[in-house]
């Protein structure tokens, strides 16, 4: 087959094959291992970064879950503390009300007792004044002094007892 100017010469073919073999051998022995090593290192770095990223993500999720759990626990503690505070407040208010009611009852009882004492003293003073006025009026009506007779206060006491009994009956009737 005649290729004309494209027909290679054998010497040129041999030189080309030898040069190609040398370049191929040089690339295969020197450059290809370096390229393979660099690619392997990059692959390890990338997969290591992926693994570290996954590990970091897992750790971040774990810390996030812990944070959520601690936050939920804090909310539970806050709710419990609020409930205790409400209960204590209600207890303190109830105790204060009871104490206030007790003091009020004591004051009312003391006031009633004082009023009763004052009423008794006023009644005694009034009775004595009425006795004196009654004796003086009786002395004027009779025209003679009755002070000696009034010293025996049995008559006046009996009159006041009758008067008090009449007023009790009237109060009971109304």
mmCIF file of C-alpha atoms in Angstrom, residues 19-118:
data_model
loop_
_atom_site.group_PDB
_atom_site.id
_atom_site.type_symbol
_atom_site.label_atom_id
_atom_site.label_comp_id
_atom_site.label_asym_id
_atom_site.label_seq_id
_atom_site.Cartn_x
_atom_site.Cartn_y
_atom_site.Cartn_z
ATOM 1 C CA UNK A 19 10.571 8.028 22.490
ATOM 2 C CA UNK A 20 6.959 7.192 23.220
ATOM 3 C CA UNK A 21 8.039 4.259 25.370
ATOM 4 C CA UNK A 22 10.558 6.413 27.251
ATOM 5 C CA UNK A 23 7.998 9.161 27.905
ATOM 6 C CA UNK A 24 5.380 6.582 28.822
ATOM 7 C CA UNK A 25 7.802 4.747 31.121
ATOM 8 C CA UNK A 26 8.953 8.018 32.702
ATOM 9 C CA UNK A 27 5.345 9.065 33.267
ATOM 10 C CA UNK A 28 4.402 5.619 34.590
ATOM 11 C CA UNK A 29 7.415 5.371 36.948
ATOM 12 C CA UNK A 30 7.720 8.944 38.242
ATOM 13 C CA UNK A 31 4.705 11.078 37.534
ATOM 14 C CA UNK A 32 1.875 8.533 37.817
ATOM 15 C CA UNK A 33 2.818 7.389 41.373
ATOM 16 C CA UNK A 34 3.003 11.008 42.473
ATOM 17 C CA UNK A 35 -0.367 11.760 40.895
ATOM 18 C CA UNK A 36 -1.838 8.581 42.431
ATOM 19 C CA UNK A 37 -0.410 9.500 45.866
ATOM 20 C CA UNK A 38 -1.748 13.059 45.623
ATOM 21 C CA UNK A 39 -5.169 11.802 44.536
ATOM 22 C CA UNK A 40 -5.188 9.271 47.387
ATOM 23 C CA UNK A 41 -4.221 11.975 49.882
ATOM 24 C CA UNK A 42 -6.958 14.229 48.579
ATOM 25 C CA UNK A 43 -9.450 11.401 48.738
ATOM 26 C CA UNK A 44 -8.393 10.610 52.319
ATOM 27 C CA UNK A 45 -8.611 14.279 53.225
ATOM 28 C CA UNK A 46 -12.049 14.608 51.687
ATOM 29 C CA UNK A 47 -13.381 11.415 53.285
ATOM 30 C CA UNK A 48 -11.712 12.384 56.576
ATOM 31 C CA UNK A 49 -13.343 15.801 56.400
ATOM 32 C CA UNK A 50 -16.671 14.134 55.677
ATOM 33 C CA UNK A 51 -16.209 11.766 58.607
ATOM 34 C CA UNK A 52 -15.128 14.629 60.883
ATOM 35 C CA UNK A 53 -18.081 16.685 59.656
ATOM 36 C CA UNK A 54 -20.450 13.798 60.378
ATOM 37 C CA UNK A 55 -18.853 13.294 63.807
ATOM 38 C CA UNK A 56 -19.103 17.021 64.501
ATOM 39 C CA UNK A 57 -22.718 17.040 63.365
ATOM 40 C CA UNK A 58 -23.514 14.064 65.614
ATOM 41 C CA UNK A 59 -21.761 15.791 68.528
ATOM 42 C CA UNK A 60 -23.648 19.035 67.809
ATOM 43 C CA UNK A 61 -26.955 17.138 67.766
ATOM 44 C CA UNK A 62 -26.047 15.440 71.045
ATOM 45 C CA UNK A 63 -25.181 18.782 72.644
ATOM 46 C CA UNK A 64 -28.383 20.273 71.240
ATOM 47 C CA UNK A 65 -30.404 17.404 72.735
ATOM 48 C CA UNK A 66 -28.654 17.884 76.086
ATOM 49 C CA UNK A 67 -29.443 21.590 75.901
ATOM 50 C CA UNK A 68 -33.101 20.835 75.155
ATOM 51 C CA UNK A 69 -33.232 18.363 78.057
ATOM 52 C CA UNK A 70 -31.596 20.851 80.442
ATOM 53 C CA UNK A 71 -33.945 23.576 79.248
ATOM 54 C CA UNK A 72 -36.964 21.314 79.744
ATOM 55 C CA UNK A 73 -35.699 20.407 83.219
ATOM 56 C CA UNK A 74 -35.218 24.093 84.014
ATOM 57 C CA UNK A 75 -38.792 24.792 82.888
ATOM 58 C CA UNK A 76 -40.026 21.945 85.085
ATOM 59 C CA UNK A 77 -38.069 23.323 88.048
ATOM 60 C CA UNK A 78 -39.438 26.810 87.399
ATOM 61 C CA UNK A 79 -42.991 25.463 87.251
ATOM 62 C CA UNK A 80 -42.413 23.475 90.442
ATOM 63 C CA UNK A 81 -40.919 26.517 92.184
ATOM 64 C CA UNK A 82 -43.852 28.666 91.056
ATOM 65 C CA UNK A 83 -46.303 26.076 92.346
ATOM 66 C CA UNK A 84 -44.486 25.915 95.684
ATOM 67 C CA UNK A 85 -44.476 29.707 95.875
ATOM 68 C CA UNK A 86 -48.214 29.796 95.169
ATOM 69 C CA UNK A 87 -48.861 27.179 97.826
ATOM 70 C CA UNK A 88 -46.655 28.992 100.333
ATOM 71 C CA UNK A 89 -48.322 32.286 99.459
ATOM 72 C CA UNK A 90 -51.755 30.757 99.932
ATOM 73 C CA UNK A 91 -50.609 29.237 103.238
ATOM 74 C CA UNK A 92 -49.168 32.567 104.397
ATOM 75 C CA UNK A 93 -52.350 34.389 103.376
ATOM 76 C CA UNK A 94 -54.496 31.812 105.170
ATOM 77 C CA UNK A 95 -52.291 32.052 108.265
ATOM 78 C CA UNK A 96 -52.465 35.859 108.161
ATOM 79 C CA UNK A 97 -56.249 35.709 107.786
ATOM 80 C CA UNK A 98 -56.516 33.278 110.689
ATOM 81 C CA UNK A 99 -54.243 35.469 112.802
ATOM 82 C CA UNK A 100 -56.227 38.562 111.808
ATOM 83 C CA UNK A 101 -59.504 36.830 112.653
ATOM 84 C CA UNK A 102 -58.079 35.681 115.978
ATOM 85 C CA UNK A 103 -56.853 39.195 116.808
ATOM 86 C CA UNK A 104 -60.179 40.674 115.661
ATOM 87 C CA UNK A 105 -62.102 38.216 117.855
ATOM 88 C CA UNK A 106 -59.807 38.997 120.781
ATOM 89 C CA UNK A 107 -60.280 42.749 120.258
ATOM 90 C CA UNK A 108 -64.049 42.362 119.912
ATOM 91 C CA UNK A 109 -64.200 40.212 123.043
ATOM 92 C CA UNK A 110 -62.044 42.713 124.948
ATOM 93 C CA UNK A 111 -64.227 45.572 123.681
ATOM 94 C CA UNK A 112 -67.409 43.723 124.710
ATOM 95 C CA UNK A 113 -65.920 43.057 128.127
ATOM 96 C CA UNK A 114 -64.896 46.714 128.483
ATOM 97 C CA UNK A 115 -68.334 47.848 127.330
ATOM 98 C CA UNK A 116 -69.947 45.527 129.866
ATOM 99 C CA UNK A 117 -67.697 46.865 132.632
ATOM 100 C CA UNK A 118 -68.400 50.459 131.572
#
